[in-house]
Short mmCIF file of C-alpha atoms and ligand atoms in Angstrom, two decimals:
data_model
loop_
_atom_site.label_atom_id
_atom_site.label_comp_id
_atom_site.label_asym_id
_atom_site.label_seq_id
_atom_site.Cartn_x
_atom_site.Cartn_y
_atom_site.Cartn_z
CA UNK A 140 -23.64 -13.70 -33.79
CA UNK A 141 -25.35 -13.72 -30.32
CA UNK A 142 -26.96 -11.25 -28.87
CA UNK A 143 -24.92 -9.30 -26.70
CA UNK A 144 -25.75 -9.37 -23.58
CA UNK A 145 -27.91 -6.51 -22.03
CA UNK A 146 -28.44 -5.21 -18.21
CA UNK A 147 -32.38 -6.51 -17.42
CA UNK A 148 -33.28 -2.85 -16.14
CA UNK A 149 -32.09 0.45 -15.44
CA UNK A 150 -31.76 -0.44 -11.45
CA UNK A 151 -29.68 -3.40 -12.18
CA UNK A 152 -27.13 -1.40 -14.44
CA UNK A 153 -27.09 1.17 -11.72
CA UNK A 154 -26.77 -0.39 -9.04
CA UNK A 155 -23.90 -2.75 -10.85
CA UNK A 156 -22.18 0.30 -11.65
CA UNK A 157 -22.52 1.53 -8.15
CA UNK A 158 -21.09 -2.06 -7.45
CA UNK A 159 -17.99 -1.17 -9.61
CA UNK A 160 -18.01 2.57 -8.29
CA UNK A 161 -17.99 1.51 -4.73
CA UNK A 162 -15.38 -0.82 -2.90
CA UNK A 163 -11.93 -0.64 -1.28
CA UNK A 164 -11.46 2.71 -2.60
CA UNK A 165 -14.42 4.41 -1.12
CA UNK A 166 -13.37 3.01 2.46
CA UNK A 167 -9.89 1.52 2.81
CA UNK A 168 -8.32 3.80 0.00
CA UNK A 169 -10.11 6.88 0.86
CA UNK A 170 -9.66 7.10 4.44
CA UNK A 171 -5.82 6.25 4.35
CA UNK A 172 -4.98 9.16 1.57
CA UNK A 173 -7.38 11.66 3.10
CA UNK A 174 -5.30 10.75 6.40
CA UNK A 175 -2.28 11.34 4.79
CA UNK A 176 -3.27 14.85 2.87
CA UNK A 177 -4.26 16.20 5.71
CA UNK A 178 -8.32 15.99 5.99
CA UNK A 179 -10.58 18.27 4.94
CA UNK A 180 -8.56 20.13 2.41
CA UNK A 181 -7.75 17.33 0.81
CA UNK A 182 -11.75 16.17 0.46
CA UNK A 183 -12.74 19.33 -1.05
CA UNK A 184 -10.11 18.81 -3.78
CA UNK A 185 -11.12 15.29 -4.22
CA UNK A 186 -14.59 16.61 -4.37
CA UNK A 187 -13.75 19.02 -6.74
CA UNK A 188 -12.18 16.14 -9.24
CA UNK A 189 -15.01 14.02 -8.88
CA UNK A 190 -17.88 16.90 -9.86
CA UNK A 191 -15.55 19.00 -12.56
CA UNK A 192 -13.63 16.72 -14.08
CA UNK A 193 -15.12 12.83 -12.72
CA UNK A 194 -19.06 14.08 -14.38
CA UNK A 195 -18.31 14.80 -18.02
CA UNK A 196 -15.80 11.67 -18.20
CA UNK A 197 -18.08 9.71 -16.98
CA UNK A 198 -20.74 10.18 -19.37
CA UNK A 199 -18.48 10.28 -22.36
CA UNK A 200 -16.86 7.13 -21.20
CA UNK A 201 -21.01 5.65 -21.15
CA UNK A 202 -21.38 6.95 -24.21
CA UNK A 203 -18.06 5.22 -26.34
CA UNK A 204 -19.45 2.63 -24.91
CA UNK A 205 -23.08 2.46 -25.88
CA UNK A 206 -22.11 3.44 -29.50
CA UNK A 207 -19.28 1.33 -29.85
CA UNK A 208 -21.09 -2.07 -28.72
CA UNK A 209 -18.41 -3.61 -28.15
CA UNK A 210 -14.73 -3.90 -25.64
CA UNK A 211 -12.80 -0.83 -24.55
CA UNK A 212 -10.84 -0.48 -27.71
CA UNK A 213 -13.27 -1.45 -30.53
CA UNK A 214 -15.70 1.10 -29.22
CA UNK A 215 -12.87 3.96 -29.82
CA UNK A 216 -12.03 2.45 -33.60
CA UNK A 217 -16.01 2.09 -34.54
CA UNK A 218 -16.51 5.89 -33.75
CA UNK A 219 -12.98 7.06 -35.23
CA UNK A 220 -12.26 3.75 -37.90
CA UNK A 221 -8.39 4.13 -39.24
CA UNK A 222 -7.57 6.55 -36.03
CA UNK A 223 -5.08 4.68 -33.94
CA UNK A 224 -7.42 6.27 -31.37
CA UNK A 225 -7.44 2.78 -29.72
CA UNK A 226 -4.87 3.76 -27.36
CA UNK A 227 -7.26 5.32 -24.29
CA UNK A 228 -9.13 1.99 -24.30
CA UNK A 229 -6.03 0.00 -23.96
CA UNK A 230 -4.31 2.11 -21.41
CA UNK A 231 -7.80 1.45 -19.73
CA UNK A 232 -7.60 -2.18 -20.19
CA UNK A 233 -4.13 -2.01 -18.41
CA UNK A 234 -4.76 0.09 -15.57
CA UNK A 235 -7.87 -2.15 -14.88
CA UNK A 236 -5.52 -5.02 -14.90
CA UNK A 237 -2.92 -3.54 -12.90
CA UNK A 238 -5.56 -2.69 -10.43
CA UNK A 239 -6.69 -5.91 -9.97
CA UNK A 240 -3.59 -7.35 -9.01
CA UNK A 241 -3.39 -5.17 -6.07
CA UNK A 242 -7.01 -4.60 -5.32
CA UNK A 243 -7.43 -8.70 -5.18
CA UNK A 244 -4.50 -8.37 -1.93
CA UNK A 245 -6.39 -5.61 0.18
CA UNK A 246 -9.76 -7.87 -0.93
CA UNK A 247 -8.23 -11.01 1.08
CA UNK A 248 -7.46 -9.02 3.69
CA UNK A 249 -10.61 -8.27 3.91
CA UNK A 250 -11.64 -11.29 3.63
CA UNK A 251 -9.00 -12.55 6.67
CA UNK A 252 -10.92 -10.09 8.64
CA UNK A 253 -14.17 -11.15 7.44
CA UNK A 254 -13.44 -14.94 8.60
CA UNK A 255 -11.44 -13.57 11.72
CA UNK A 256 -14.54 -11.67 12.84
CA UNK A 257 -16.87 -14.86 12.39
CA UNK A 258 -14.42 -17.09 14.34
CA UNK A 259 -13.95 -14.70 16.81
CA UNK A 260 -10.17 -14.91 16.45
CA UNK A 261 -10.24 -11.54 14.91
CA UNK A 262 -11.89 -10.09 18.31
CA UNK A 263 -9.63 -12.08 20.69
CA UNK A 264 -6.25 -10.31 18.73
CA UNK A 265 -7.29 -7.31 18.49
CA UNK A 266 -8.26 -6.79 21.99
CA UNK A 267 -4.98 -7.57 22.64
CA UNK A 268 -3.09 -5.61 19.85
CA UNK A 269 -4.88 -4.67 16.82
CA UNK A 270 -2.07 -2.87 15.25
CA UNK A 271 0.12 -5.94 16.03
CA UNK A 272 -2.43 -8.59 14.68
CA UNK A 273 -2.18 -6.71 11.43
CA UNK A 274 1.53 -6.53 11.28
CA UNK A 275 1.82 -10.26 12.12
CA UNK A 276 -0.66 -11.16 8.95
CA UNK A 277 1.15 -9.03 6.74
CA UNK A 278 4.10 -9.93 7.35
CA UNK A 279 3.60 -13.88 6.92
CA UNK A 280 5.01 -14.98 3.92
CA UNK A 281 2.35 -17.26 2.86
CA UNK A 282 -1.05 -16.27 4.33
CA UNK A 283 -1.96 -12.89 2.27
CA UNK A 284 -1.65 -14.93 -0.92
CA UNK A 285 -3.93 -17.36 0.50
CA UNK A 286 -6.96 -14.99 0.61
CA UNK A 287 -5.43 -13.07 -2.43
CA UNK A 288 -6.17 -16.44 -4.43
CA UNK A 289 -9.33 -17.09 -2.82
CA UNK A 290 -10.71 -13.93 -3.27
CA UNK A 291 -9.64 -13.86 -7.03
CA UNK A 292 -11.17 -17.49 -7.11
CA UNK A 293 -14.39 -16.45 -5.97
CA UNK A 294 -14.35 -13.11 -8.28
CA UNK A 295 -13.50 -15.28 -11.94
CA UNK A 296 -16.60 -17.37 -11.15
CA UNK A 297 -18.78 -14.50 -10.64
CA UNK A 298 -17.24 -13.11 -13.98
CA UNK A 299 -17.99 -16.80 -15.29
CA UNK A 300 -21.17 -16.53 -14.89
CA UNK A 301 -21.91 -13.64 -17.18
CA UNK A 302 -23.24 -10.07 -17.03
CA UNK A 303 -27.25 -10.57 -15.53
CA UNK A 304 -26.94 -13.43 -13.93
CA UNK A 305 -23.44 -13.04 -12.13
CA UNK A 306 -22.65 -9.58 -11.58
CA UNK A 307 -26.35 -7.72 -11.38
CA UNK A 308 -27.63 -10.19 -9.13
CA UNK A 309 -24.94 -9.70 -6.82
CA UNK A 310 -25.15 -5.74 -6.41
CA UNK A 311 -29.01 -5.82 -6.05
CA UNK A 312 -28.79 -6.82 -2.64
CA UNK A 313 -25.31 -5.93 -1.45
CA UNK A 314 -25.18 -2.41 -1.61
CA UNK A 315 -28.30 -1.46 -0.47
CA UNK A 316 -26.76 -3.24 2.29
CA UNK A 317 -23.96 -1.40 2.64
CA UNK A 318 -24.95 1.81 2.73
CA UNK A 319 -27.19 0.79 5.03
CA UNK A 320 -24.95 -0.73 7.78
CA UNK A 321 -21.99 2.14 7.05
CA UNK A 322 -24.72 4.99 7.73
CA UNK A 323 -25.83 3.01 11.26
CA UNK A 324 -21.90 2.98 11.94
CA UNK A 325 -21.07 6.73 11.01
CA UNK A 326 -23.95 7.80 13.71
CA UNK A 327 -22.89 5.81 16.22
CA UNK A 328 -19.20 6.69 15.38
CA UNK A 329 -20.35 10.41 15.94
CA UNK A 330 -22.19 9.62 18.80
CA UNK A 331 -19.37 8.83 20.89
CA UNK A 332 -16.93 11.20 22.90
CA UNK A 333 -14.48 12.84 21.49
CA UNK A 334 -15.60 12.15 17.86
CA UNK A 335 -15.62 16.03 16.96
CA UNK A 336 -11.86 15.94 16.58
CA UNK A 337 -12.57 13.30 13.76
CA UNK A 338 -15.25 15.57 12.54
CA UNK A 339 -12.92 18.75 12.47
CA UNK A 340 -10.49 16.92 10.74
CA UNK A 341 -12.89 15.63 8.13
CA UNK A 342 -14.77 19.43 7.35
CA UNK A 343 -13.02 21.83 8.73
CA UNK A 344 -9.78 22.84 5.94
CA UNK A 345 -6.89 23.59 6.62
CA UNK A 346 -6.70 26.37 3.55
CA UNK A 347 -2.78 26.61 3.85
CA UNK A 348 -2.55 22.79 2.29
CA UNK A 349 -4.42 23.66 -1.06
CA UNK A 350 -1.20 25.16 -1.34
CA UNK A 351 0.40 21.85 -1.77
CA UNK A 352 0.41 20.26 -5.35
CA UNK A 353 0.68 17.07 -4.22
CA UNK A 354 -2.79 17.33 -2.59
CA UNK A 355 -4.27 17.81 -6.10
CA UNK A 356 -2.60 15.19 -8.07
CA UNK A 357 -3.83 12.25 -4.91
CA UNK A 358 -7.17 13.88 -5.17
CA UNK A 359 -7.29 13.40 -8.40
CA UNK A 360 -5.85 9.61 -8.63
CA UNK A 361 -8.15 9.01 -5.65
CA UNK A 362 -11.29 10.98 -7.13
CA UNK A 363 -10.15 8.28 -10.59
CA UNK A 364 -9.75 5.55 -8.68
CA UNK A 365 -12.76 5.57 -6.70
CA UNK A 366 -15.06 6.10 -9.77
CA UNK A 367 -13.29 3.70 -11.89
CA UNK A 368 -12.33 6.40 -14.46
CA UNK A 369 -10.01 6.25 -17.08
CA UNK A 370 -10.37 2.41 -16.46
CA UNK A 371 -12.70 1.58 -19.38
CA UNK A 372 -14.82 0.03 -17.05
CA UNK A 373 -17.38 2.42 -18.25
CA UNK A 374 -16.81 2.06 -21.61
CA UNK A 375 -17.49 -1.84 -20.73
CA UNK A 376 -20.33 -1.63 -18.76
CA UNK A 377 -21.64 0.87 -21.19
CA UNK A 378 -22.03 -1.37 -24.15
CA UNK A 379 -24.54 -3.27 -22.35
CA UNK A 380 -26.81 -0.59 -22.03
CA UNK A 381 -29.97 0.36 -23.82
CA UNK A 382 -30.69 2.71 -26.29
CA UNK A 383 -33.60 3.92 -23.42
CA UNK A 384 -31.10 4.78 -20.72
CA UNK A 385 -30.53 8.57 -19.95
CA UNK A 386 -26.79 8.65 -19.04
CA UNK A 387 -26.17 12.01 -17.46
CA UNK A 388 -29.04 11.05 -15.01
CA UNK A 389 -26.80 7.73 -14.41
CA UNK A 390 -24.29 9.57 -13.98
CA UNK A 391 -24.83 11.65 -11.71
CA UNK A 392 -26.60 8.86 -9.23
CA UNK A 393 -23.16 6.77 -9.68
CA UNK A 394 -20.96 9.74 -8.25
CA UNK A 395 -23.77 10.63 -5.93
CA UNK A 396 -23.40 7.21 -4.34
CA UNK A 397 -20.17 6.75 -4.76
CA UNK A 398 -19.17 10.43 -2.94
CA UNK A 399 -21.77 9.42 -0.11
CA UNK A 400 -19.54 5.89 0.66
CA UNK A 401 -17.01 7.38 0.53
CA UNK A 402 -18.32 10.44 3.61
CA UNK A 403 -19.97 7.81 5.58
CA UNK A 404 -16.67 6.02 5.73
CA UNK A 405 -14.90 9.00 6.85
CA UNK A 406 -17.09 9.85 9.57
CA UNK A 407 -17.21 6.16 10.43
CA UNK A 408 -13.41 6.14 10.30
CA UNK A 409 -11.73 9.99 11.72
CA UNK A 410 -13.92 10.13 14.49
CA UNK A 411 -12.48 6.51 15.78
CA UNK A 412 -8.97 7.37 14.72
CA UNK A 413 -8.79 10.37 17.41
CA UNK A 414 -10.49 8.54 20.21
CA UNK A 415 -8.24 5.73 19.84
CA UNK A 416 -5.35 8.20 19.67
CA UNK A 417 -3.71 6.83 16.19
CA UNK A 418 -2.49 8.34 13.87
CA UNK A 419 -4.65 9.59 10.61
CA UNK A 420 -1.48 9.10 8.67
CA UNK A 421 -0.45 6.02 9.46
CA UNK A 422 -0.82 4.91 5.87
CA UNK A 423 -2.37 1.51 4.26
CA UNK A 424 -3.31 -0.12 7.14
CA UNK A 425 -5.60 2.64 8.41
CA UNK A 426 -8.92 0.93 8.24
CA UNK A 427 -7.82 -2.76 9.29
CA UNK A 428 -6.27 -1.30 12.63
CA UNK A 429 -8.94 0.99 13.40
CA UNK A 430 -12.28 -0.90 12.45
CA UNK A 431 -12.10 -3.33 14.99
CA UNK A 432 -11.31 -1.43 17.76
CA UNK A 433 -14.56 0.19 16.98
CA UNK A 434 -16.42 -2.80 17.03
CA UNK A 435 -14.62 -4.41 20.24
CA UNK A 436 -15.68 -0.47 22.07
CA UNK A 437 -19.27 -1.11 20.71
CA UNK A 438 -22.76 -2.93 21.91
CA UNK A 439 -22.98 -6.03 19.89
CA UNK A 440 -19.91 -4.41 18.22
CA UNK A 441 -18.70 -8.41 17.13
CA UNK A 442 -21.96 -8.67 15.59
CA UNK A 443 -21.44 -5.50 13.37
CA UNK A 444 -18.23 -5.81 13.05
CA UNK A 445 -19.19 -9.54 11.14
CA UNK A 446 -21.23 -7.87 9.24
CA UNK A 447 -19.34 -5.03 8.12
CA UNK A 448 -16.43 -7.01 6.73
CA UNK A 449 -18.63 -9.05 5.10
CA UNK A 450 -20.14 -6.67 3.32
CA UNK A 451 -16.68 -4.95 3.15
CA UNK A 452 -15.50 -8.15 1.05
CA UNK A 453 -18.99 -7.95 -0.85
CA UNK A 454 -18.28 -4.45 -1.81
CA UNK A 455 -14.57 -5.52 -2.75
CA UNK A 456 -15.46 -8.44 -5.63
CA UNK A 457 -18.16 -6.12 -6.95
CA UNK A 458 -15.25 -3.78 -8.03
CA UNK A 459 -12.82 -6.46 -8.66
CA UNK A 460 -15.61 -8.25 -10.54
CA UNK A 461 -15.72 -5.07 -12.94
CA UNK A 462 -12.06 -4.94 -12.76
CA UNK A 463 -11.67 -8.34 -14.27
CA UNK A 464 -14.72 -7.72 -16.49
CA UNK A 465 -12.63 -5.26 -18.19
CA UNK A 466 -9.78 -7.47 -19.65
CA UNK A 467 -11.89 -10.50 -20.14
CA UNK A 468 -14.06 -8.26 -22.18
CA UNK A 469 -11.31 -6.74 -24.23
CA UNK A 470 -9.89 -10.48 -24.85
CA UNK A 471 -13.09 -12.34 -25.70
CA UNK A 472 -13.82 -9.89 -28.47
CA UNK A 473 -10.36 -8.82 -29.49
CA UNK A 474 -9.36 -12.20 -29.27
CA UNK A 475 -12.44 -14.71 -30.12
CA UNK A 476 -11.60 -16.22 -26.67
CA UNK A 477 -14.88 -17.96 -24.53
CA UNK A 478 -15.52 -16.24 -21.52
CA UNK A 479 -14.42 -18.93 -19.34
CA UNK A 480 -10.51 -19.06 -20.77
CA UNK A 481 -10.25 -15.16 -20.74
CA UNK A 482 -11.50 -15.32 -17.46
CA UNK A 483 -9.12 -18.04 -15.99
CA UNK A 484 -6.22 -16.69 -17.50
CA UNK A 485 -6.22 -13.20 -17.03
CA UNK A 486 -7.17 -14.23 -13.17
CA UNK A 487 -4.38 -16.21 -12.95
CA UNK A 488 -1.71 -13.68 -14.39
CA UNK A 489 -3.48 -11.10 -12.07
CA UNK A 490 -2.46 -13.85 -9.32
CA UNK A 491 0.98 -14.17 -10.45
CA UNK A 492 1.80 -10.40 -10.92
CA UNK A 493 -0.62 -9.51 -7.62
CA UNK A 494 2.72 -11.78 -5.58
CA UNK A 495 5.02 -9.02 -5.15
CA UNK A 496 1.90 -6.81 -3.67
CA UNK A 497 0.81 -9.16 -1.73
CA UNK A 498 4.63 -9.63 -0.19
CA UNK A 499 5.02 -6.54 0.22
CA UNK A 500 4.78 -5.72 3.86
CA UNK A 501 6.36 -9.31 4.39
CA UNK A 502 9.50 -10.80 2.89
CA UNK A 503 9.97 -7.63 0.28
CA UNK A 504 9.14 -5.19 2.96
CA UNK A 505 12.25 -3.25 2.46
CA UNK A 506 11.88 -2.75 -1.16
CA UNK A 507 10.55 1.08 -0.86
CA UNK A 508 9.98 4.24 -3.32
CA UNK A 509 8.81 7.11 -2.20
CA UNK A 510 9.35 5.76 1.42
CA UNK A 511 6.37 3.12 0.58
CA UNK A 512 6.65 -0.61 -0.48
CA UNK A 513 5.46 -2.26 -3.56
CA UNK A 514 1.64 -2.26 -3.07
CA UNK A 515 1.36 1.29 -2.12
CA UNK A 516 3.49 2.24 -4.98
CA UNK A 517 1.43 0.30 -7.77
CA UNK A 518 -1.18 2.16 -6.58
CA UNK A 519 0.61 5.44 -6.82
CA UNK A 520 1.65 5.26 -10.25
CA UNK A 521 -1.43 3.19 -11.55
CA UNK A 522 -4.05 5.54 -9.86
CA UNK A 523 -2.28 8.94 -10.42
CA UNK A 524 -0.57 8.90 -13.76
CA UNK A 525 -2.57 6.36 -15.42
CA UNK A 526 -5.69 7.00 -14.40
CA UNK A 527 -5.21 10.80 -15.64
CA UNK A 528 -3.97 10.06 -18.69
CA UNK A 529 -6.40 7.92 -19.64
CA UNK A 530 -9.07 10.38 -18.90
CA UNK A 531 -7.31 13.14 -20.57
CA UNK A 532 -7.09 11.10 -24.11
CA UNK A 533 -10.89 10.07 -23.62
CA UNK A 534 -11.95 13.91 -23.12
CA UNK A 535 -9.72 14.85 -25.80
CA UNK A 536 -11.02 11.52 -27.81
CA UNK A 537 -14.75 12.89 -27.67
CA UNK A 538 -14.47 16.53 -27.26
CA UNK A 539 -12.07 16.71 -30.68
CA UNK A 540 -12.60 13.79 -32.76
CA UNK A 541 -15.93 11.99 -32.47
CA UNK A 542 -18.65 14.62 -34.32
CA UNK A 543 -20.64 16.61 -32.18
CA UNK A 544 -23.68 15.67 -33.06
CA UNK A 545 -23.52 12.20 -32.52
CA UNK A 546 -21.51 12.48 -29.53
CA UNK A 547 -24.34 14.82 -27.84
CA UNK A 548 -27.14 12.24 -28.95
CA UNK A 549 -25.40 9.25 -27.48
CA UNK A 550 -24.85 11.37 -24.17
CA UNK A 551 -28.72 12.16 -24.25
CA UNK A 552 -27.69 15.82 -23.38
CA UNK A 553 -30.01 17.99 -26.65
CA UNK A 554 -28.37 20.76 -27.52
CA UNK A 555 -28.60 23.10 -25.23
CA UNK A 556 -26.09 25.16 -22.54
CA UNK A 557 -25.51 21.67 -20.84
CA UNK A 558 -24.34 20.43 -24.32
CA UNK A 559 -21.72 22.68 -24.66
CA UNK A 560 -21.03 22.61 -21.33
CA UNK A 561 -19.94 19.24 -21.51
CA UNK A 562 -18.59 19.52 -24.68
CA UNK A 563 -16.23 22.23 -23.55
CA UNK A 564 -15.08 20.67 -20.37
CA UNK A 565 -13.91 17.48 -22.21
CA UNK A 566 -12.40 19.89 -25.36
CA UNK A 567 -10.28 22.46 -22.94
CA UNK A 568 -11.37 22.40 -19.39
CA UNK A 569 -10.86 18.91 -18.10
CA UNK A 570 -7.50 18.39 -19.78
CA UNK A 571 -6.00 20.79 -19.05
CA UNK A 572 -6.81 20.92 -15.38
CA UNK A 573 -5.30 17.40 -15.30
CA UNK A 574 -2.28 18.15 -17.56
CA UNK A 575 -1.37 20.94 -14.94
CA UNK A 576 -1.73 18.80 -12.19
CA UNK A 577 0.20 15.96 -13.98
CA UNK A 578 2.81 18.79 -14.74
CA UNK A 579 2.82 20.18 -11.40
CA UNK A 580 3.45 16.82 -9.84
CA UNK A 581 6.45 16.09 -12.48
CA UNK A 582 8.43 19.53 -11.42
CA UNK A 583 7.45 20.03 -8.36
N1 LIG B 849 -13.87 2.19 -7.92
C1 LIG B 849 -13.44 1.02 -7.21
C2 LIG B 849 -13.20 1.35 -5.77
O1 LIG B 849 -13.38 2.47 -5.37
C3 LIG B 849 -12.22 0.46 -7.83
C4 LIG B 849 -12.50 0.14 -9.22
C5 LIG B 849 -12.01 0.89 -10.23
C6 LIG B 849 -13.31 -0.90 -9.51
C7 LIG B 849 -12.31 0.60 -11.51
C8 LIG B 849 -13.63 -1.20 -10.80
C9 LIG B 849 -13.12 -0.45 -11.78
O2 LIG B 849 -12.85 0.53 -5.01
#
């Protein structure tokens, strides 16, 4: 048998995972459901998710993975053989896949924007009518599943190429990048007048709205989605990793980076939402109408703007890269498949099941749940019942049934308070927080 293949060094596999970690989610997700759940509130619930419950899943999810050497579900069956335990990992495997379909939509919109900026078309529109430019590209039947396929295209041949060579190289230089440009942009979007409305609505809680279960169960799907939990991805990436590695260090510099995207692109975005006078609410489109009307206000703002959706795209296939890497994983060793069939077709169904997404604000516009259409409500489900159950079964999964010992070794955590710390929150603390909130949502 080959060698599997391993990460070349402890930067590459973090910043990779930060890849994963960081995209759509941090920026275009986060900013439209911390618009709609009202702000601050809502961010200290997401972080609350993302440090109590996000941290310990996290590392266990590294840890199935380093032991079990192998795709989401084999990993569960080498630590528990004869268990039926298998189910997290596929549940994983599916909500990675489901993801993708949508995720690889909002990525070619990105990428629209991306090519819209360059041309200058983008600027010309939106000068005009932002909002309305959107609108009009959504609502063509044909165009968002041109850059839906394109963006998928581009995405399977990174995945193609294999895990050092495709994926690390990538990340090396494009999030550095990012985080770079999105903390010029937050200063300057702070700079301006008026931004402190932005600001108050970002830090300053409204307490009455922790009141609200629904606030809790989207800061948990978001707080999920934006880490990639319960999505096996870390399992995946995980079995790549070397004995060396210390995960809870990893860990913790994977939220870290991933919470600070996510900030800077809330004081990039809130501050420009009130001194445009939109609405924080208004819901998917959020980022697409706002962004450029912060570049068009801006010095060199077409310049930046360029950039940003570049690396807004960039930031996009390094998730969907890990999204894809998930399935294709899962079917080359499940299945004996080459990585360049499991790539194609599980791209291609992602295509084909991505349509009705991608339609969604176009020809099936009126097909609504919840008051949302199709994309918004794949999301929904995916990210907020999934996601959570998912994580529950892998907390349960390692706090119950993998032995203690062995599970605390492969987490690199000795034996001390942390130990049990951890061990605890996956046994009782973690699952049931998110059983309550799953609960909560149900009878609400
Ligand atoms: N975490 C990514 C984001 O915030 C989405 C994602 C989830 C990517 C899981 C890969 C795996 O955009």
């Amino acid at each position: 048998m080959a060698k599997r293949e391993e990460w070349s060094s402890r930067q590459g596999f973090i910043l990779a995972t930060i890849g994963s970690a960081v995209g759509l989610g941090n920026i275009w997700r986060f900013s439209y459901v911390t618009g709609e759940n009202g702000g601050a509130a809502f961010l200290l619930a997401y972080l609350f998710f993302v440090a109590i419950v996000g941290l310990p899943i996290v590392i266990a999810e590294l840890a199935i993975g380093r032991r079990g050497q192998g795709d989401a579900t084999s990993a569960f069956i080498s630590i528990a053989p004869r268990s039926g335990w298998a189910a997290p990992g596929l549940i994983g495997v599916a909500a990675s896949f489901l993801v993708l379909t949508f995720y690889a939509v909002i990525s070619g919109w990105a990428l629209k924007y991306f090519a819209g900026a360059g041309t200058g078309v983008l600027w010309q529109a939106a000068s005009a009518d932002a909002g309305g430019y959107f609108q009009r590209f959504v609502a063509n039947p044909g165009e968002p599943i041109i850059w839906q396929a394109t963006v998928l295209a581009v995405t399977m041949l990174v995945v193609v190429g294999g895990v050092q060579r495709g994926i690390e190289r990538l990340n090396r230089i494009l999030m550095p990048a990012l985080a770079l440009i999105m903390a010029g942009l937050a200063v300057y979007s702070l700079l301006q007048a008026g931004s402190s409305k932005g600001v108050a609505f970002l830090f300053t809680p409204r307490w009455e709205l922790l009141l609200r279960p629904d606030i809790y169960l989207a800061a948990m799907g978001q707080a999920f989605f934006s880490l990639g939990v319960g999505m096996a991805v870390f399992i995946t990436y995980g079995s790549y990793l070397p004995k060396s590695f210390r995960l809870p260090t990893m860990a913790i510099m994977i939220i870290a980076g991933d919470i600070l995207i996510a900030i800077l692109a809330g004081l990039l975005i809130f501050p420009a939402v009130f001194a445009h006078g939109l609405d924080p609410k208004a819901g998917a489109e959020l980022v697409f109408i706002t962004l450029p009307q912060i570049f068009l206000a801006m010095p060199a703002g077409k310049i930046v703007g360029t950039i940003f959706f570049g690396l807004l795209v960039a930031a996009a296939v390094t998730s969907m890269v890990s999204l894809l890497e998930v399935p294709v994983a899962y079917l080359m060793h499940r299945f004996g498949l080459r990585r360049w069939p499991a790539t194609v077709w599980t791209g291609a169904i992602a295509f084909l099941l991505g349509l009705p997404s991608a339609m969604s604000y176009g020809l099936l516009k009126n097909i609504k749940w919840r008051d949302h259409q199709i994309l918004d409500n794949v999301d929904y489900v995916v990210s907020n019942f999934f996601l959570p159950t998912g994580a529950i079964m892998i907390a349960l999964f390692v706090g119950w049934r993998w032995n203690r010992p062995d599970a605390i070794a492969q987490a690199n955590l000795g034996d001390g308070i942390t130990a049990n710390l951890w061990i605890w929150s996956l046994r009782v603390g973690a699952p049931v927080l998110m059983a309550v909130v799953l609960a909560r949502s149900f009878f609400a």
